[in-house]
PDB file of C-alpha atoms in Angstrom:
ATOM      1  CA  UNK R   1      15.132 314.036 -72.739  1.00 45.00           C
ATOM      2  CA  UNK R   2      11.564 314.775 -72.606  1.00 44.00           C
ATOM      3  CA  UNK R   3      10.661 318.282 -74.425  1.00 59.00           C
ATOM      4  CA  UNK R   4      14.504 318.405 -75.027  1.00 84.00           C
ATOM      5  CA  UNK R   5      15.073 319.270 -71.402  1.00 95.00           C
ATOM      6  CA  UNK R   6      16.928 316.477 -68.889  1.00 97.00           C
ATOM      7  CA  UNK R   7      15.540 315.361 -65.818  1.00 98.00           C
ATOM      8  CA  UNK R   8      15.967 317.925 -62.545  1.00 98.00           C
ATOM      9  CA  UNK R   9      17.803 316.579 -59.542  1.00 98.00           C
ATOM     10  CA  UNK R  10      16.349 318.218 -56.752  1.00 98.00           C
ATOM     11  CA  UNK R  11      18.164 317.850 -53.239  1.00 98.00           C
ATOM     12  CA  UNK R  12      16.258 317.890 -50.228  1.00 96.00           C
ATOM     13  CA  UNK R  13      17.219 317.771 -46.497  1.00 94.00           C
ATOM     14  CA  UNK R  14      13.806 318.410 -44.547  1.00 94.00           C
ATOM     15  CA  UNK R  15      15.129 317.666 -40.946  1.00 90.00           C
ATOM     16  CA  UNK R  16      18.429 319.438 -40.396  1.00 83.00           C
ATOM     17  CA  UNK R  17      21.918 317.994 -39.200  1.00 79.00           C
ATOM     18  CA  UNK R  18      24.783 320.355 -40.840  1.00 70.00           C
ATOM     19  CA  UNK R  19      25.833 323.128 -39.094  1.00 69.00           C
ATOM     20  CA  UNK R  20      25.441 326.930 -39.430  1.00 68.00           C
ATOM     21  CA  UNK R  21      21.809 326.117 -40.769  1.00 71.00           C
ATOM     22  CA  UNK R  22      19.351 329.120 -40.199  1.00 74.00           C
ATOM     23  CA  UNK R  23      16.656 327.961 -41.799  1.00 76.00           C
ATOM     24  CA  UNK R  24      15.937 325.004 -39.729  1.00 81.00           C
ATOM     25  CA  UNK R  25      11.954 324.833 -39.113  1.00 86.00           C
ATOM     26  CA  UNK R  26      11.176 321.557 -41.135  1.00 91.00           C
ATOM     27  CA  UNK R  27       7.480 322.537 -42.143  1.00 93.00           C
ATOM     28  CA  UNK R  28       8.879 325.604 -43.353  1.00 92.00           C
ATOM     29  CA  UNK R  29      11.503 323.506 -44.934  1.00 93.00           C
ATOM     30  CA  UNK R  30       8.681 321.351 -46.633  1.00 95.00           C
ATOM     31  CA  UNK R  31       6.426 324.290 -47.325  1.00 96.00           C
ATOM     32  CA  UNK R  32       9.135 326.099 -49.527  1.00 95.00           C
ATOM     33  CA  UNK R  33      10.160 323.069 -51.206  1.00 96.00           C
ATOM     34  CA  UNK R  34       6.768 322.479 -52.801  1.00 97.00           C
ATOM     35  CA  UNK R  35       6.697 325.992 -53.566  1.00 97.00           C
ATOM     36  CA  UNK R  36       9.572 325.332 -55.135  1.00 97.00           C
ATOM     37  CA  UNK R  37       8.267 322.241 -57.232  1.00 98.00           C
ATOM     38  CA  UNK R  38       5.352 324.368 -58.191  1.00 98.00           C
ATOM     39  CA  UNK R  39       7.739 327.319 -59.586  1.00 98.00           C
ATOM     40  CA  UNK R  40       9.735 324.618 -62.030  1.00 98.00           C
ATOM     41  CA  UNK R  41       6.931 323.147 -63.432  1.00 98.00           C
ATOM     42  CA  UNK R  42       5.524 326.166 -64.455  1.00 97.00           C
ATOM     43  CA  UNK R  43       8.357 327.120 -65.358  1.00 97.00           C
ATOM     44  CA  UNK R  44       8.365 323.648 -67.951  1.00 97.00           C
ATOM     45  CA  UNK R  45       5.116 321.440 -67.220  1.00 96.00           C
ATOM     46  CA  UNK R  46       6.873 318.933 -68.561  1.00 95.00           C
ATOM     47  CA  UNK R  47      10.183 318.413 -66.595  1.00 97.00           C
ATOM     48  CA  UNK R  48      10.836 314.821 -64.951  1.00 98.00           C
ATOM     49  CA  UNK R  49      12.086 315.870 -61.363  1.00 98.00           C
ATOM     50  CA  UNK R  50      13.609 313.866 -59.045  1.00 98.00           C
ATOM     51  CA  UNK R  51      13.192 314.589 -55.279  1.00 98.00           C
ATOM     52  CA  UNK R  52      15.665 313.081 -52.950  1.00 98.00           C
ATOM     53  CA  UNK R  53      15.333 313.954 -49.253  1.00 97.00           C
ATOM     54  CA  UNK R  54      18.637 312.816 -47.109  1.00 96.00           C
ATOM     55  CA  UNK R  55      16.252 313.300 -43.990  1.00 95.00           C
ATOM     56  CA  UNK R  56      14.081 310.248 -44.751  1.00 96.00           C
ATOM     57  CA  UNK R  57      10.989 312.339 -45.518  1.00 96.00           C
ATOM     58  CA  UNK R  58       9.039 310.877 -47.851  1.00 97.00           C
ATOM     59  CA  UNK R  59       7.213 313.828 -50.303  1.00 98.00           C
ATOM     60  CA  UNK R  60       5.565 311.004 -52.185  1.00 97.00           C
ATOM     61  CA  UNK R  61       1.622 311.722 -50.472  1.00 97.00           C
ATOM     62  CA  UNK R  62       2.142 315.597 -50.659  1.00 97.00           C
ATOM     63  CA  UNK R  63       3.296 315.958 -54.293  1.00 98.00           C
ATOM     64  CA  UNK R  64       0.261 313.268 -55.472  1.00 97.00           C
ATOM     65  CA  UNK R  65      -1.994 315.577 -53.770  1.00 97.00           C
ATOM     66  CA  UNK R  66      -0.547 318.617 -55.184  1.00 97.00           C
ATOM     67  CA  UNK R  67       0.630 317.849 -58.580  1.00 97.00           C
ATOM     68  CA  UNK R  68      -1.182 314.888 -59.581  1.00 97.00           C
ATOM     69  CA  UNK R  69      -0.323 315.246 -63.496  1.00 95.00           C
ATOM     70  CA  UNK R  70       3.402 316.262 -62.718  1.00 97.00           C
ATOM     71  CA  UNK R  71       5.750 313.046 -63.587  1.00 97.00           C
ATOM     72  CA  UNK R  72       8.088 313.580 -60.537  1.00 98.00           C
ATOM     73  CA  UNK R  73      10.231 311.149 -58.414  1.00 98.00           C
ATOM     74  CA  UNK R  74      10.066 310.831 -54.815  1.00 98.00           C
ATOM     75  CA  UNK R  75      13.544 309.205 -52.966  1.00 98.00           C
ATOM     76  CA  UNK R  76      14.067 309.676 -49.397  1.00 98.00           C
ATOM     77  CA  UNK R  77      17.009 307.712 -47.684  1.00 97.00           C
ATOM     78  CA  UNK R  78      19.197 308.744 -44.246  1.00 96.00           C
ATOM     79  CA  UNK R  79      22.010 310.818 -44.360  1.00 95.00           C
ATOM     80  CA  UNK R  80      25.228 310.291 -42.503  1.00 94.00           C
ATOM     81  CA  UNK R  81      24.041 312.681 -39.864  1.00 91.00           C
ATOM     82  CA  UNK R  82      27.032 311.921 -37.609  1.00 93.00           C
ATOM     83  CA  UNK R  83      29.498 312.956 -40.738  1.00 94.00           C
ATOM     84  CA  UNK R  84      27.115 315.585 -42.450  1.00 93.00           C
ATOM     85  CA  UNK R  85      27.174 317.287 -38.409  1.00 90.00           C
ATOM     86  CA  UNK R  86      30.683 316.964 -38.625  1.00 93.00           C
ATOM     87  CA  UNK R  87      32.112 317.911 -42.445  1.00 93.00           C
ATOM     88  CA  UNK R  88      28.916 319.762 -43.314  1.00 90.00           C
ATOM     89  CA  UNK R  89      25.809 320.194 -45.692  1.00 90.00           C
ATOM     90  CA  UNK R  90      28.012 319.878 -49.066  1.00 93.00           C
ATOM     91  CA  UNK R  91      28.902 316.390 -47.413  1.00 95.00           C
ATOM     92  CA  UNK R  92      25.184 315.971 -47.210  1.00 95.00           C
ATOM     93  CA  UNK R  93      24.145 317.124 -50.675  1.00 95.00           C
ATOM     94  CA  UNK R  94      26.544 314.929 -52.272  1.00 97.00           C
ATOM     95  CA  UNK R  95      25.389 311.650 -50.359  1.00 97.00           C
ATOM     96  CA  UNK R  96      21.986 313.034 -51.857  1.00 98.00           C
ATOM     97  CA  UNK R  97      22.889 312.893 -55.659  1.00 98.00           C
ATOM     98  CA  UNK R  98      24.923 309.637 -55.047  1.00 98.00           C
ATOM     99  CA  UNK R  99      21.847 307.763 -53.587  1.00 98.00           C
ATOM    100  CA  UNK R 100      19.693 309.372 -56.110  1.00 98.00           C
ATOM    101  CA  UNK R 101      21.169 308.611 -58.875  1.00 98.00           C
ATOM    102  CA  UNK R 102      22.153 304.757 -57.801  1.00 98.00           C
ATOM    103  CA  UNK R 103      18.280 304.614 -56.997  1.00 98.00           C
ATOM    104  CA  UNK R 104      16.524 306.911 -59.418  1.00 98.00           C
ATOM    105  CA  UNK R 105      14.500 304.685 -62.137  1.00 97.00           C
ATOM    106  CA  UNK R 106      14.346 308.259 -63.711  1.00 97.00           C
ATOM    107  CA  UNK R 107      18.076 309.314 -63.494  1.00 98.00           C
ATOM    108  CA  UNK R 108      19.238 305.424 -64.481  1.00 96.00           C
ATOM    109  CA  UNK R 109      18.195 306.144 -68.073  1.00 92.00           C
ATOM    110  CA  UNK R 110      19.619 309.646 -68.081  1.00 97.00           C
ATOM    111  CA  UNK R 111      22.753 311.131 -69.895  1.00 97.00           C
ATOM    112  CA  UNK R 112      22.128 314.648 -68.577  1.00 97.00           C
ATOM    113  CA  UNK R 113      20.629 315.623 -65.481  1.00 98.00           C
ATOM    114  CA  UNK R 114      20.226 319.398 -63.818  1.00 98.00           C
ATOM    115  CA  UNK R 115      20.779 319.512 -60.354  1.00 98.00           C
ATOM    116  CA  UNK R 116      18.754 322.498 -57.954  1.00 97.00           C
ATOM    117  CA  UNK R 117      18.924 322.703 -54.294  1.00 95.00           C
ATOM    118  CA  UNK R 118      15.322 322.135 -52.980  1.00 95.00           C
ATOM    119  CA  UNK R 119      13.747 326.046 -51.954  1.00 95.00           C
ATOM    120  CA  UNK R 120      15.366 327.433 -55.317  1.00 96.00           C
ATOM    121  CA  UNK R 121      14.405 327.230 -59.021  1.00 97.00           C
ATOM    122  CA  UNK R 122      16.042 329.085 -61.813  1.00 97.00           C
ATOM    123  CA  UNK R 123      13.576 331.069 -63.845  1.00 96.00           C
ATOM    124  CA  UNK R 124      15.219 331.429 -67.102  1.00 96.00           C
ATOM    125  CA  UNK R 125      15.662 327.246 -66.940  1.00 97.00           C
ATOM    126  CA  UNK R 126      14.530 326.874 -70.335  1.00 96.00           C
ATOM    127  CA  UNK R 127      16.647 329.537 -72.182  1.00 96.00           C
ATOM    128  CA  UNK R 128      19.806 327.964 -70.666  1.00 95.00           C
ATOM    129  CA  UNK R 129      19.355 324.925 -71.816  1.00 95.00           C
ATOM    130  CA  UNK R 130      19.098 326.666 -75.697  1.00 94.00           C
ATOM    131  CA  UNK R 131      23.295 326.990 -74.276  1.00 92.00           C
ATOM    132  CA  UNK R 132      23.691 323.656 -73.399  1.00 93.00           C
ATOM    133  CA  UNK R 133      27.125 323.019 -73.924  1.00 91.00           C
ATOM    134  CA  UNK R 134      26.816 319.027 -73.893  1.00 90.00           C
ATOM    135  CA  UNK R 135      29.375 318.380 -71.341  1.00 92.00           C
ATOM    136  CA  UNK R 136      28.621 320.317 -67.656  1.00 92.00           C
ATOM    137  CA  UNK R 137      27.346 323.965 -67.152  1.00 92.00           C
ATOM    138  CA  UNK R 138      28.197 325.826 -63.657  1.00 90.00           C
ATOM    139  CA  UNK R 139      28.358 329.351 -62.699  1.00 87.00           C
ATOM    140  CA  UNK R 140      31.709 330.560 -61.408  1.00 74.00           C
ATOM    141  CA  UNK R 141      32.433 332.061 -57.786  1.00 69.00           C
ATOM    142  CA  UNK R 142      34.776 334.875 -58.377  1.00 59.00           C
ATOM    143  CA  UNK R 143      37.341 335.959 -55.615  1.00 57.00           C
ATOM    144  CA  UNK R 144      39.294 339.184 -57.381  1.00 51.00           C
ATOM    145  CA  UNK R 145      39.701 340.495 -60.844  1.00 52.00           C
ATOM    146  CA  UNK R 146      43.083 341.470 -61.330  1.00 51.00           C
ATOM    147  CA  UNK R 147      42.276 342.971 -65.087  1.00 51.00           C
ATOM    148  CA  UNK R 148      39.583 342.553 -67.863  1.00 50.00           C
ATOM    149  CA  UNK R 149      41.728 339.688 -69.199  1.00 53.00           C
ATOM    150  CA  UNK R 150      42.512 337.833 -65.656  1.00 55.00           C
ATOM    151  CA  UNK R 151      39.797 336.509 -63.580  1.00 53.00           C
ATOM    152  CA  UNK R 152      40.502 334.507 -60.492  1.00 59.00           C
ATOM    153  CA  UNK R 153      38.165 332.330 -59.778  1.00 64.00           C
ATOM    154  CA  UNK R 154      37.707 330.082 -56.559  1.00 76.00           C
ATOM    155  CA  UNK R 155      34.882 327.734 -56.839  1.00 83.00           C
ATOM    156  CA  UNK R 156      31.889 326.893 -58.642  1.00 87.00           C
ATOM    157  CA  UNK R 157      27.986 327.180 -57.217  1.00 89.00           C
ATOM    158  CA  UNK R 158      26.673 324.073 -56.696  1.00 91.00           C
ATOM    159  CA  UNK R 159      23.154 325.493 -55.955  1.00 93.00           C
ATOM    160  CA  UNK R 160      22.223 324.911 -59.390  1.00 96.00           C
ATOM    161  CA  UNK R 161      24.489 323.050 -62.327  1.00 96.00           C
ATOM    162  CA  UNK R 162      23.930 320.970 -65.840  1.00 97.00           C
ATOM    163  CA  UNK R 163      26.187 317.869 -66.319  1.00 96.00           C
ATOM    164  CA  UNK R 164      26.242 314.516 -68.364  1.00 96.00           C
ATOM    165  CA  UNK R 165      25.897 311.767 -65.654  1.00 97.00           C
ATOM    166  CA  UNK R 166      28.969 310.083 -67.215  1.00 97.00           C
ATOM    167  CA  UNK R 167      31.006 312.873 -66.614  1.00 95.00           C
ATOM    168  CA  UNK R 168      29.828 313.240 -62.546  1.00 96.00           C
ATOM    169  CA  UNK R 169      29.992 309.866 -61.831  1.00 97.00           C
ATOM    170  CA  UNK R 170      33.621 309.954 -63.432  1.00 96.00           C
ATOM    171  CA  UNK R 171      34.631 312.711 -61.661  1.00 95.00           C
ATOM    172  CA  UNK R 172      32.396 314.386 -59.357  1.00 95.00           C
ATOM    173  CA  UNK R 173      31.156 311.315 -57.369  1.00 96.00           C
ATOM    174  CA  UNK R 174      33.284 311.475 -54.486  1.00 96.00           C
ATOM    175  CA  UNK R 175      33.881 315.531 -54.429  1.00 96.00           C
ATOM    176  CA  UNK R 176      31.705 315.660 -51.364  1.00 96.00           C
ATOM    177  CA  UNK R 177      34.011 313.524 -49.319  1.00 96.00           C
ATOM    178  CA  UNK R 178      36.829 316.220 -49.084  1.00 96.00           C
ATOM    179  CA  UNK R 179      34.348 319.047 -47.566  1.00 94.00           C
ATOM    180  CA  UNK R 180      35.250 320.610 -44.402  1.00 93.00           C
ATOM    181  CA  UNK R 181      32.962 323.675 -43.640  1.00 90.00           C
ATOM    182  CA  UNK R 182      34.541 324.489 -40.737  1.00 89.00           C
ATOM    183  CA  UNK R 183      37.893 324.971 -42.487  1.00 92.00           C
ATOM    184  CA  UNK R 184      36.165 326.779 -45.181  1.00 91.00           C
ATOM    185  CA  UNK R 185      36.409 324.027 -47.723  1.00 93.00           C
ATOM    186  CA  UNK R 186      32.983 323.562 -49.245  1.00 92.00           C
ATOM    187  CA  UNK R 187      31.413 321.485 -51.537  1.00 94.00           C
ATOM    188  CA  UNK R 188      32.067 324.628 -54.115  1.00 92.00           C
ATOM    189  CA  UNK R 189      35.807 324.578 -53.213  1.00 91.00           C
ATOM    190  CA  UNK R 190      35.547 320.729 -54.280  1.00 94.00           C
ATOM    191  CA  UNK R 191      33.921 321.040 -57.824  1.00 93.00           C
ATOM    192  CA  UNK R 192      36.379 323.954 -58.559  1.00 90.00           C
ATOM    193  CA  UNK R 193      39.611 321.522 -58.108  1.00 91.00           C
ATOM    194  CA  UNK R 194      38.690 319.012 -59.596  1.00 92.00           C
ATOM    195  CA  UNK R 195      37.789 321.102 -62.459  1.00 88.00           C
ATOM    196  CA  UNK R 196      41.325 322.322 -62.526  1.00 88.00           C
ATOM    197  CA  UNK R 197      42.913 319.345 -61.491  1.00 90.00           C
ATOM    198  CA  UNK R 198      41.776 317.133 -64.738  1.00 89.00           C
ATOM    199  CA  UNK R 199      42.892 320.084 -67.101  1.00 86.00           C
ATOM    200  CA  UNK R 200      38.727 320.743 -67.997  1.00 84.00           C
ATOM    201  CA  UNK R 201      38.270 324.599 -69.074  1.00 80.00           C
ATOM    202  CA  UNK R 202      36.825 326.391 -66.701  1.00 77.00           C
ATOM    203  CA  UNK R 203      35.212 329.149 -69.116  1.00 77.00           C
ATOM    204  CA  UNK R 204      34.118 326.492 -71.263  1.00 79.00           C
ATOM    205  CA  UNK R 205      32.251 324.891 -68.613  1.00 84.00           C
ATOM    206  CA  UNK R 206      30.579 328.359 -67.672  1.00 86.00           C
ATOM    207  CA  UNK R 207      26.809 329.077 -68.248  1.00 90.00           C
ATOM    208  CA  UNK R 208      26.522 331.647 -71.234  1.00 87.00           C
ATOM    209  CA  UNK R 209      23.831 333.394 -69.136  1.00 90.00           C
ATOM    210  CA  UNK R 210      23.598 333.930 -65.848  1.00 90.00           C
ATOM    211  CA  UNK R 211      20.839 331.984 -63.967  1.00 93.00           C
ATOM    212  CA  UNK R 212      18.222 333.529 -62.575  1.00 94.00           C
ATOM    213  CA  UNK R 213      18.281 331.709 -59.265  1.00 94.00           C
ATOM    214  CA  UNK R 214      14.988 332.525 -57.219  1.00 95.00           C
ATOM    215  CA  UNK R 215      13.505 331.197 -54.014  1.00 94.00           C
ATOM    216  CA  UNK R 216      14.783 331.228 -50.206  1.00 90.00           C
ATOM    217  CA  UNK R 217      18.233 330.024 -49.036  1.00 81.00           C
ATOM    218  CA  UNK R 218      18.045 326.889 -46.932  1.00 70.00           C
ATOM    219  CA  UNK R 219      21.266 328.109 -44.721  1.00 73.00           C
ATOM    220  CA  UNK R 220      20.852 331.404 -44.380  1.00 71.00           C
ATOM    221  CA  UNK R 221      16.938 331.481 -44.688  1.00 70.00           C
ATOM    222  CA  UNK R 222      18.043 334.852 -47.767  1.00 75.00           C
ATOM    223  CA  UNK R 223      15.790 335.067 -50.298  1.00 83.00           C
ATOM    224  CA  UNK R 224      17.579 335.040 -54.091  1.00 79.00           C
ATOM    225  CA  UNK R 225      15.812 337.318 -56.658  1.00 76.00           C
ATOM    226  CA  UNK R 226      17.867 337.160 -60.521  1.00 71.00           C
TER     227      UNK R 226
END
């Protein structure tokens, strides 16, 4: 890992087909994106990123033009629009890490990677990864507290989460294929089960500190302050 840190993942879809999208406007799509880019690497100038759009827009001119010193990867590829229209953007997002990291030169030679949704970037990156816990890192979706001692917890955020490539392709490769948004069963819902389901401790795989997630919500066009 270069500077200690692993490669970022960032997941792009520029020209929308999931449902329940707000933020649709694909220049403002592209314009927040590069904001984004420019937020992580000054956050840490010297992060590899990978940028993956499941739209088929290639970032490649724009991010030479913008960051010409920057080592980032640009991957573009078509989604499944018919099944991403029909299951939902988790569906989407996890066609996006599967083709990026069968076709990353970046991510092949990886054993960690952090994964970000495009728009976002987590400004306390660097201080997390003092935490890293060598296995996978999420932050937990909480439904009800019954005491101090018993949390419930429902599902993980996929927005932004560390994990050893072994481990996702493993385990988390195919999470994306049980997504139903319209049933309420979300990429989030996924991660969280399977979690559970291969006996992995949850609190163990919980970030220390809470992210500070930043940037603008590509559904609900929110912006995210820490």
């Amino acid at each position: 890992m270069q500077s200690g840190l692993p490669p970022l993942l960032v997941t792009s879809a520029v020209r929308v087909s999931a449902p329940f999208v707000v933020l649709n406007d694909a220049e403002r799509r592209i314009e927040l994106t590069i904001h984004a880019l420019a937020q992580w690497l000054a956050i840490a100038p010297d992060l590899t990123i990978v940028l993956c759009d499941g739209s088929n827009f290639d970032f490649s001119e724009i991010v030479r033009e913008r960051f010409p010193a920057a080592n980032v990867e640009c991957l573009s590829f078509s989604n499944d629009a018919r099944k991403v229209a029909l299951y939902g953007k988790g569906f989407g997002e996890g066609e996006i890490v599967n083709y990026a990291l069968e076709h990353s030169h970046i991510l092949r030679d990886a054993e960690v990677f952090a994964k970000c949704t495009s728009k976002l970037w987590v400004g306390n990156f660097i201080e997390i990864m003092r935490h890293w816990n060598h296995e996978f890192q999420f932050e937990l979706k909480i439904r009800h507290q019954l005491s101090i001692r018993r949390i419930v917890s429902t599902a993980f955020d996929s927005r932004f989460y560390i994990i050893k490539k072994e481990l996702y392709v493993k385990h988390f490769l195919e999470a994306y294929r049980d997504v139903r948004d319209e049933e309420g069963y979300y990429l989030e819902h996924s991660f969280h089960d399977i979690v559970i389901n291969n006996g992995f401790s949850i609190y163990k795989g919980l970030f220390p500190i809470p992210p500070f997630v930043e940037g603008v919500s590509g559904t609900r066009a929110n912006k995210y302050a820490p």
